[in-house]
Every structure is written in structure tokens, then in C-alpha cells.
Coordinates of C-alpha atoms in Angstrom, one line a residue:
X38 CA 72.8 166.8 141.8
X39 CA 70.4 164.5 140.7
X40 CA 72.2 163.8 137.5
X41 CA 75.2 163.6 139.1
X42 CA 73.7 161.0 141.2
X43 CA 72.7 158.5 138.0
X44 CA 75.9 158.9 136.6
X45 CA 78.0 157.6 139.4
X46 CA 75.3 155.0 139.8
X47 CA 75.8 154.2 136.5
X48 CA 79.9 153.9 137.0
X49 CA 79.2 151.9 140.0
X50 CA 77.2 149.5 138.6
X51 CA 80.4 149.4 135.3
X52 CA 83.1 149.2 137.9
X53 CA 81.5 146.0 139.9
X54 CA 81.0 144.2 136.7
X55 CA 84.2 145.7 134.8
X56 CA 86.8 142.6 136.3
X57 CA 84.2 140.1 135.0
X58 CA 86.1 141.2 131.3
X59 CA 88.9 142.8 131.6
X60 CA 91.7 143.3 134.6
X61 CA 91.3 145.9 137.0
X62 CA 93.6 147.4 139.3
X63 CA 92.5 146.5 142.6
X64 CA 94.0 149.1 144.4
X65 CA 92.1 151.9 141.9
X66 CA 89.4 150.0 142.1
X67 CA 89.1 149.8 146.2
X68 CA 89.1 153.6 146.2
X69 CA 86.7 154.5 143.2
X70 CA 84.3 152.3 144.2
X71 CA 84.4 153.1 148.0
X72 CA 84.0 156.6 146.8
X73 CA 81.3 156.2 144.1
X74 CA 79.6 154.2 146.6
X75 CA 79.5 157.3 149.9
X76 CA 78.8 160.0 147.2
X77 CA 75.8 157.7 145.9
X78 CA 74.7 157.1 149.6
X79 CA 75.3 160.7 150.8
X80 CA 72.6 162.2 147.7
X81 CA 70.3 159.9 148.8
X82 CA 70.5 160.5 152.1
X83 CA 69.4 164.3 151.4
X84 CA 65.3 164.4 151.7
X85 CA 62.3 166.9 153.0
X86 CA 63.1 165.1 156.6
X87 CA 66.5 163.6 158.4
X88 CA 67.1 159.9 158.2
X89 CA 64.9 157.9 160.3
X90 CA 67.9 156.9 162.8
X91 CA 70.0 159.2 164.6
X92 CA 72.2 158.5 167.3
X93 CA 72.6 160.3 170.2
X94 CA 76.2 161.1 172.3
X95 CA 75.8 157.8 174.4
X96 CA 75.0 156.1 171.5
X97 CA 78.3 157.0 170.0
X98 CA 80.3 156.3 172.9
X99 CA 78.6 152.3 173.2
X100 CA 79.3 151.9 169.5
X101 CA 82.7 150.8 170.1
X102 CA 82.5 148.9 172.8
X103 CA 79.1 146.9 171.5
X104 CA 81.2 146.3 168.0
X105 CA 84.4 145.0 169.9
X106 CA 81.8 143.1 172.0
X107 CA 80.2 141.3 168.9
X108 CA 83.8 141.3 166.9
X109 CA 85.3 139.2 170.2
X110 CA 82.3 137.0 170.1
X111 CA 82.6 135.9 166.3
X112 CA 85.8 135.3 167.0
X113 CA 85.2 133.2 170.0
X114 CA 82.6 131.4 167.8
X115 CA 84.6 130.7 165.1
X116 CA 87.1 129.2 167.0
X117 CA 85.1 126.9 169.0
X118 CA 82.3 126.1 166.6
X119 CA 82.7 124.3 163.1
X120 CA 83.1 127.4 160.5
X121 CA 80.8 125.8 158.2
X122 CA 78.1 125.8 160.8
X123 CA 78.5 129.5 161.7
X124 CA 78.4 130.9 158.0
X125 CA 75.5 128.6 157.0
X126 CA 73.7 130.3 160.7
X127 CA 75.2 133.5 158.9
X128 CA 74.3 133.2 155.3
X129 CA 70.3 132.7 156.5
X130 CA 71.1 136.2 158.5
X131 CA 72.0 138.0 155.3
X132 CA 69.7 136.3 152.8
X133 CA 67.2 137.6 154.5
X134 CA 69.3 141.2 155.2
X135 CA 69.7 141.8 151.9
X136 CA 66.5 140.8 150.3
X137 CA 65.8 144.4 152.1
X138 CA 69.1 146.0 152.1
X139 CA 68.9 145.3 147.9
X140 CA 64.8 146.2 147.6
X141 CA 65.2 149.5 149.2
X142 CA 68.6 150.6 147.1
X143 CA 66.4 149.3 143.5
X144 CA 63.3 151.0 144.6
X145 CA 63.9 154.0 143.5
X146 CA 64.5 153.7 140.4
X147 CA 61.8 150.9 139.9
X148 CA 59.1 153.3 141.2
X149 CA 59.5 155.4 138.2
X150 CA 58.5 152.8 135.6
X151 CA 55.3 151.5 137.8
X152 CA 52.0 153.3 138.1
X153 CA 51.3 155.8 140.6
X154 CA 48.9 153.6 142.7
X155 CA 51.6 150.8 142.9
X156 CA 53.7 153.1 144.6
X157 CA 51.2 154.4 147.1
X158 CA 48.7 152.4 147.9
X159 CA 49.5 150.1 151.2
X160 CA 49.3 146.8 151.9
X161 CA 48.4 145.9 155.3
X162 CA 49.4 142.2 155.7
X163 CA 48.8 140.4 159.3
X164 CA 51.1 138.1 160.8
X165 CA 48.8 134.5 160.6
X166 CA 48.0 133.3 164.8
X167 CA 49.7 136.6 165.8
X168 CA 46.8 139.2 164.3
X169 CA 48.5 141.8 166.2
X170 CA 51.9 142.3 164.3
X171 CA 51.3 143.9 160.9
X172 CA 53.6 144.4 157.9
X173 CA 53.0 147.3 155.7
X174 CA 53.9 147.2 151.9
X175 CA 53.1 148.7 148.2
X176 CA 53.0 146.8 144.9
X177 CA 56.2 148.4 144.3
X178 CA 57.7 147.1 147.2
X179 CA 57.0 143.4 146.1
X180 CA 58.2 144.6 142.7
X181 CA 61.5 145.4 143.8
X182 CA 62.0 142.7 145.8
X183 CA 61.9 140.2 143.0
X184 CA 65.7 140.8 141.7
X185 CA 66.7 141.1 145.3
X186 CA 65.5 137.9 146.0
X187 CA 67.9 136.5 142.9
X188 CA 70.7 138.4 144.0
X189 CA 70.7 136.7 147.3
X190 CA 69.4 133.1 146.0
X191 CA 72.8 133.5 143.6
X192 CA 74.8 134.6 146.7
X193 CA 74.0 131.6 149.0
X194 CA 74.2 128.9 146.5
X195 CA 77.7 129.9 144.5
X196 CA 79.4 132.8 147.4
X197 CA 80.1 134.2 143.9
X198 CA 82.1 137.8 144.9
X199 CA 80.6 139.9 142.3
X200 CA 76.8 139.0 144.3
X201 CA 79.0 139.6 147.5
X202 CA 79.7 142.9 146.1
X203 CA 76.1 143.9 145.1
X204 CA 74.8 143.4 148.7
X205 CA 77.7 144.7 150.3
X206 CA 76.9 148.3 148.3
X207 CA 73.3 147.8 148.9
X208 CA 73.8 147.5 152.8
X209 CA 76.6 150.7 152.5
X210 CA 74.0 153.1 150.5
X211 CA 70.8 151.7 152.7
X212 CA 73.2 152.6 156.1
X213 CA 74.4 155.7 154.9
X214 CA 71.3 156.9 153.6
X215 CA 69.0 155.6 156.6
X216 CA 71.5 156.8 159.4
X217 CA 72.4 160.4 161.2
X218 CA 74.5 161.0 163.3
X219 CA 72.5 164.4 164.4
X220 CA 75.1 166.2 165.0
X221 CA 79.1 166.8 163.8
X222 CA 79.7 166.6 167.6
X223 CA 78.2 163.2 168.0
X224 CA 80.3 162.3 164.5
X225 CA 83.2 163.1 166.1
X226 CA 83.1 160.8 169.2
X227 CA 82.0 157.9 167.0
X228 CA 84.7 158.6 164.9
X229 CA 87.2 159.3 168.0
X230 CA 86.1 155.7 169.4
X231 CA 86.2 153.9 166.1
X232 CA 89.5 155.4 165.3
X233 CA 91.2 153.7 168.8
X234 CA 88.6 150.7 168.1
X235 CA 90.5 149.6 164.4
X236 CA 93.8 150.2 165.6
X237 CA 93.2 147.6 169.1
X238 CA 91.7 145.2 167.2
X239 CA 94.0 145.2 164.0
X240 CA 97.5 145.9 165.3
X241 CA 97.4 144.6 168.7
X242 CA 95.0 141.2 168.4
X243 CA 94.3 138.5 165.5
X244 CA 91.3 139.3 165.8
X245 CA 90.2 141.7 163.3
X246 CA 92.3 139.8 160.6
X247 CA 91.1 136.5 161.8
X248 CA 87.3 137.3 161.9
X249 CA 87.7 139.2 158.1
X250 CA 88.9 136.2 156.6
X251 CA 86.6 133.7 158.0
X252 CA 83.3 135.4 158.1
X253 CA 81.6 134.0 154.9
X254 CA 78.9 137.3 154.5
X255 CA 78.5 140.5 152.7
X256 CA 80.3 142.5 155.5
X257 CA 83.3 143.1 152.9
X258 CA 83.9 144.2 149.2
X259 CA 85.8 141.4 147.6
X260 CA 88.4 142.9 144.2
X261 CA 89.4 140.2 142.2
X262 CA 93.3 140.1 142.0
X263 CA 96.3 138.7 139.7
X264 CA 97.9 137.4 142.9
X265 CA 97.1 133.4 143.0
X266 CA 98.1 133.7 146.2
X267 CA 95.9 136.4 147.5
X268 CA 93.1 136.2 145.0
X269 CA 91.2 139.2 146.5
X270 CA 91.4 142.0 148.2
X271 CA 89.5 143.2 150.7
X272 CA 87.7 146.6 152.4
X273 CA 85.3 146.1 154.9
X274 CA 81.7 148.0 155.2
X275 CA 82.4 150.0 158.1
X276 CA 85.3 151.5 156.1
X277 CA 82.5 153.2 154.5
X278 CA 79.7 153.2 156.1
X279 CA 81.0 155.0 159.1
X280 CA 82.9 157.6 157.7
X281 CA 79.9 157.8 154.8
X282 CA 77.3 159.1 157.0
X283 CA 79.7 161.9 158.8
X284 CA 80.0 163.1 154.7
X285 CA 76.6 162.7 154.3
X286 CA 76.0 165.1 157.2
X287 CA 78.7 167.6 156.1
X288 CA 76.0 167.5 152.7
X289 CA 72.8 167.9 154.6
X290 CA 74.2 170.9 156.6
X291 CA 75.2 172.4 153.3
X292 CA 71.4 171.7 151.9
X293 CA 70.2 173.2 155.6
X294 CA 71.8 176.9 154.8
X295 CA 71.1 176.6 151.1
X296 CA 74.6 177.3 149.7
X297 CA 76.5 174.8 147.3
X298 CA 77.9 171.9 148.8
X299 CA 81.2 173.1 150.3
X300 CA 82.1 171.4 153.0
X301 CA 80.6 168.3 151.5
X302 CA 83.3 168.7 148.9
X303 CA 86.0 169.2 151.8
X304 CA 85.0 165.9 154.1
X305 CA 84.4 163.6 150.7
X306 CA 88.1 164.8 149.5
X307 CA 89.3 164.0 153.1
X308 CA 87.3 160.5 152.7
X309 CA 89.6 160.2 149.1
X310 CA 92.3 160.6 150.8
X311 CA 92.3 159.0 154.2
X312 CA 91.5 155.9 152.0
X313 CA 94.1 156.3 149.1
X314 CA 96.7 156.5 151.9
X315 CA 95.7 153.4 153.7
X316 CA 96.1 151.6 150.3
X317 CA 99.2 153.1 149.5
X318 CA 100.5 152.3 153.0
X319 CA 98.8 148.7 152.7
X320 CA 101.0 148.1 150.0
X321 CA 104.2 149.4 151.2
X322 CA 104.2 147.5 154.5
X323 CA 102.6 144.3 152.9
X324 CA 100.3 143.8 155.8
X325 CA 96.8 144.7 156.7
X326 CA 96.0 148.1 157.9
X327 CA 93.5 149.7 159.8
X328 CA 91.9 152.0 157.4
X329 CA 90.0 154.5 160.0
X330 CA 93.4 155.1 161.1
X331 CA 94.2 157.3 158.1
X332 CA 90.2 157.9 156.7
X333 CA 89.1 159.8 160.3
X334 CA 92.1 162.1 160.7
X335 CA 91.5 162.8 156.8
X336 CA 88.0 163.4 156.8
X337 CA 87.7 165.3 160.1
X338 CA 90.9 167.6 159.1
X339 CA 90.1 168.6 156.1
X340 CA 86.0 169.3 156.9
X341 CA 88.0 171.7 160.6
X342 CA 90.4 173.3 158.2
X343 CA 87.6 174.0 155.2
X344 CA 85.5 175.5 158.5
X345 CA 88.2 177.4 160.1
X346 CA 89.5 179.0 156.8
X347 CA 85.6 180.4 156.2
X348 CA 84.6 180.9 160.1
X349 CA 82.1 178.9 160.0
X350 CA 83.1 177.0 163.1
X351 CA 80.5 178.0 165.1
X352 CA 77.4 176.8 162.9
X353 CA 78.7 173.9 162.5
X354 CA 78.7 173.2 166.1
X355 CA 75.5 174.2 166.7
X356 CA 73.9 171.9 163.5
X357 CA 71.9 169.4 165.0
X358 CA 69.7 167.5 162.8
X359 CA 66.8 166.1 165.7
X360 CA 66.5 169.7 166.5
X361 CA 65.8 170.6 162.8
X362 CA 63.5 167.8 162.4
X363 CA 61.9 169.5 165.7
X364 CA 61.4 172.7 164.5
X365 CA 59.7 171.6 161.2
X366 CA 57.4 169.4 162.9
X367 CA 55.9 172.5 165.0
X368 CA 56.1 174.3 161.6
X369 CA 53.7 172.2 160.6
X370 CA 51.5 171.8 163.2
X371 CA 51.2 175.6 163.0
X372 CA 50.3 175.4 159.5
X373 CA 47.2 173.4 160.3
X374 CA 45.9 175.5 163.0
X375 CA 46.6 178.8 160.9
X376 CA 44.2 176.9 157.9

């Protein structure tokens, strides 16, 4: 997997900076690039422990209502308020964002290049008059931030897309690789809400449309076009972040029974497919479309279909991550009073 893993970095990182020299079909690269970008964050997202952040049931039921909550209040802002004034307010936001967001994705691959006692040894660093808060670090860290820090220095001053790009796919890897959902039950309601959420906000209101084309941040992918008069097109981060970490689940429950990754292979195919149809329905309607309106269904069906055909209904069910994490936790406790 792991070389698996460097290759589709490797045609992630070919595919953003492809349009820079030759033309490339925005439509095939919207999909490829989504894709490349959840099977990158899903591998990552497989380690000795869950992802720090799981979400629990009510968690999943707020998520839609907090995300129309802050959608309706951009919207609001940028109304009332001079646009310039809320994307510089934003572009501080994200500069900082993805200094982090673009550190953590690099750090990997830096750490293998820097010696041992970069990587591990911490660096306590107190906040100056407030001695209390404390920021840990590692050489390696620092290292790693130093082309994230150009990235975003590039991004603010020329809003160039292709530095768009890289931090949007740093935030979409860091998500899907730092988030859980726990379980494929709490998947399914955040999915379920998010599913009624984009279809409100996108074919009932402006808003969604509104708030995409005026927000001046990472939050989208940006494709260069031939269209002069729609130079880009556009997918938004939650198109895969959300349905990215319900994948990468479907991966870690695979890695949690120790058999080959099957109904990863069944939930990432329903993630290809949910998302070629919204493109191909994009196109044919000419107008925007909510693409968790064809990626949930996708994923989710194909994942209960894979699981019906083997009867293995029940464990998935029953998979919860926290409880996992639980259980190897006493584990090792145990361990240390046995030695």
C-alpha cells in the first residue's frame, strides 16, 4: 500500500501542475484529482491508533445545521460588508491555516531525509507574559514549515489557483487523515444530513452558489478552463473531505479484520462514481449541482451492496473505532502490570 501511496502522490502532485503546460480536460481532471486526493488521505489515515478526532451521533446531527449556520452568515457578510474586507479578514484566517494544514501533509516525507533526533526530540516553547500556554514542536516540524510558509506567502500576494490548489489538498488529506467518524452508523447520519444540507442550499437558495464564487480562500479546487467566459471550474472541499473520511473508514475496518481492502475498494468506486455523475450531469444541465447529491447515494450503495452480497452486514454495524481505541488502551495497561 505504501507504494501505492507515493505513486498517486506522485500523479497528484503531475496533475496540479500538468495545466501550467499543456491543456487539460477539466472535467477528467475534477475526478482524478478528487480521487487521487481521498485514496492519498484514506492510507494515511491508517496508523497503530484512530485519528485523533472522532465524532460522535450528535455531533453528526449538528454538523449540518452548524455548516448552514456559518454558510448563511458568509453570505450575510458578504452582502453587507465590502468583499474586499471580508477575504483580506479571510486570507489572514488561511495563511495561518495552511502554514499547518501544508507542514503536516510535507512532514512525512521530510522526516525521512532529517536525522533521527530532529524528528523526536521536543521543543517546549512558552507563550511570552502568558507562561502558562506552551507549544510543543521538533526540528522537523520547523523544517517542514519553511515551504509551507512560501506556499501561503505566494497565495496571499498573487491568489494564483495552482497555490489555491496546493492548500486546498493539503487541508482535504490533513481532514481526512485527522478525522473519524467512529462508526459507519455515525457516517451515515452525517452523510444523511449533508446529503438534504447540499440540495437546500444549492437548488432552493443563492446561497451556496453565491458564497462559492465570492469567498476568496482555499475552500475550493480551482481547474483552469478554455471557456473565457468561465475560466475555472470549481469542486469544493467538502465534496471530498466528507465523503473521504466515510472511505477512509471503510479502509480502517478492512485493516481491523486483517483481510485485503474490500470494501474500501467498494465505497472508493462508489466515491468515482457519485462524482463522475455529478460532472456528467453538471454538464448536461449547464448549471451548478450539488455533488453529495449523487457522491452519498453512490458511496453508501455500493459499500451496503458489497456488505450484503458477503454477509458481512452485521460487523460492519458493530465497528466502532473509540471502542477499538478503548480496548487497546486496557491492552496496554495490562501489559505493564504483567512486566
Amino acid at each position: 500500500m505504501k507504494n501505492i501511496e507515493r505513486l498517486a502522490n506522485v500523479a497528484l502532485l503531475g496533475l496540479s501542475l500538468a495545466p501550467l503546460v499543456v491543456n487539460v480536460d477539466p472535467n477528467v481532471n475534477v475526478i482524478v484529482t478528487a480521487c487521487l486526493t481521498v485514496f492519498v488521505g484514506c492510507c494515511r489515515s491508517v496508523k497503530p491508533t484512530p485519528p485523533s478526532e472522532t465524532m460522535s451521533n450528535e455531533h453528526a446531527m449538528r454538523f449540518p445545521l452548524v455548516g448552514s449556520a456559518m454558510l448563511l452568515s458568509l453570505f450575510l457578510l458578504f452582502k453587507f460588508l465590502s468583499k474586499d474586507l471580508v477575504n483580506a479578514v479571510l486570507t489572514c484566517y488561511f495563511f495561518v491555516l495552511g502554514i499547518a494544514a501544508l507542514s503536516a501533509t510535507l512532514l512525512p516525507a521530510i522526516k525521512r531525509f532529517l536525522p533521527k533526533k530532529w524528528n523526536d526530540g521536543l521543543i517546549i516553547w512558552h507563550l511570552p507574559y502568558f507562561r502558562s500556554v506552551e507549544i510543543e514542536f521538533t526540528r522537523s516540524q520547523i523544517v517542514a514549515s519553511i515551504p509551507g510558509t512560501i506556499f501561503c506567502v505566494w497565495y496571499a500576494k498573487q491568489k494564483h489557483w495552482l497555490a489555491n490548489n496546493v492548500l486546498g489538498l493539503a487541508f482535504c488529506i490533513q481532514g481526512i487523515e485527522m478525522l473519524s467518524l467512529g462508526s459507519f452508523k455515525t457516517g451515515a447520519i452525517l452523510l444523511a444530513g449533508l446529503f438534504v444540507y447540499d440540495i437546500f442550499w444549492v437548488f432552493f437558495t443563492p446561497v451556496m452558489v453565491s458564497v462559492a464564487k465570492s469567498f476568496d480562500a482555499p475552500i475550493k479546487l480551482l481547474f483552469p478552463t478554455a471557456d473565457a467566459k468561465r475560466p475555472f471550474s470549481m469542486l469544493g472541499l467538502g465534496d471530498i473531505v466528507i465523503p473521504g473520511i466515510f472511505v477512509a473508514l471503510a479502509l480502517r475496518f478492512d485493516v481491523s479484520r486483517g483481510k485485503e481492502s474490500q470494501y474500501f475498494k467498494s465505497a472508493f468506486l462508489g466515491y468515482t462514481f457519485g462524482l463522475a455523475l455529478t460532472i456528467f450531469v453538471m454538464n448536461w444541465f449547464q448549471a451548478a449541482q450539488p455533488a453529495l447529491l449523487y457522491i452519498v447515494p453512490a458511496v453508501i450503495g455500493f459499500l451496503a451492496v458489497h456488505c450484503l452480497w458477503n454477509g458481512d452486514v452485521k460487523p460492519l454495524l458493530e465497528f466502532d473505532e473509540g471502542k477499538t481505541k478503548d480496548a487497546e488502551e486496557a491492552d496496554a495497561k495490562e501489559s505493564k502490570k504483567v512486566e
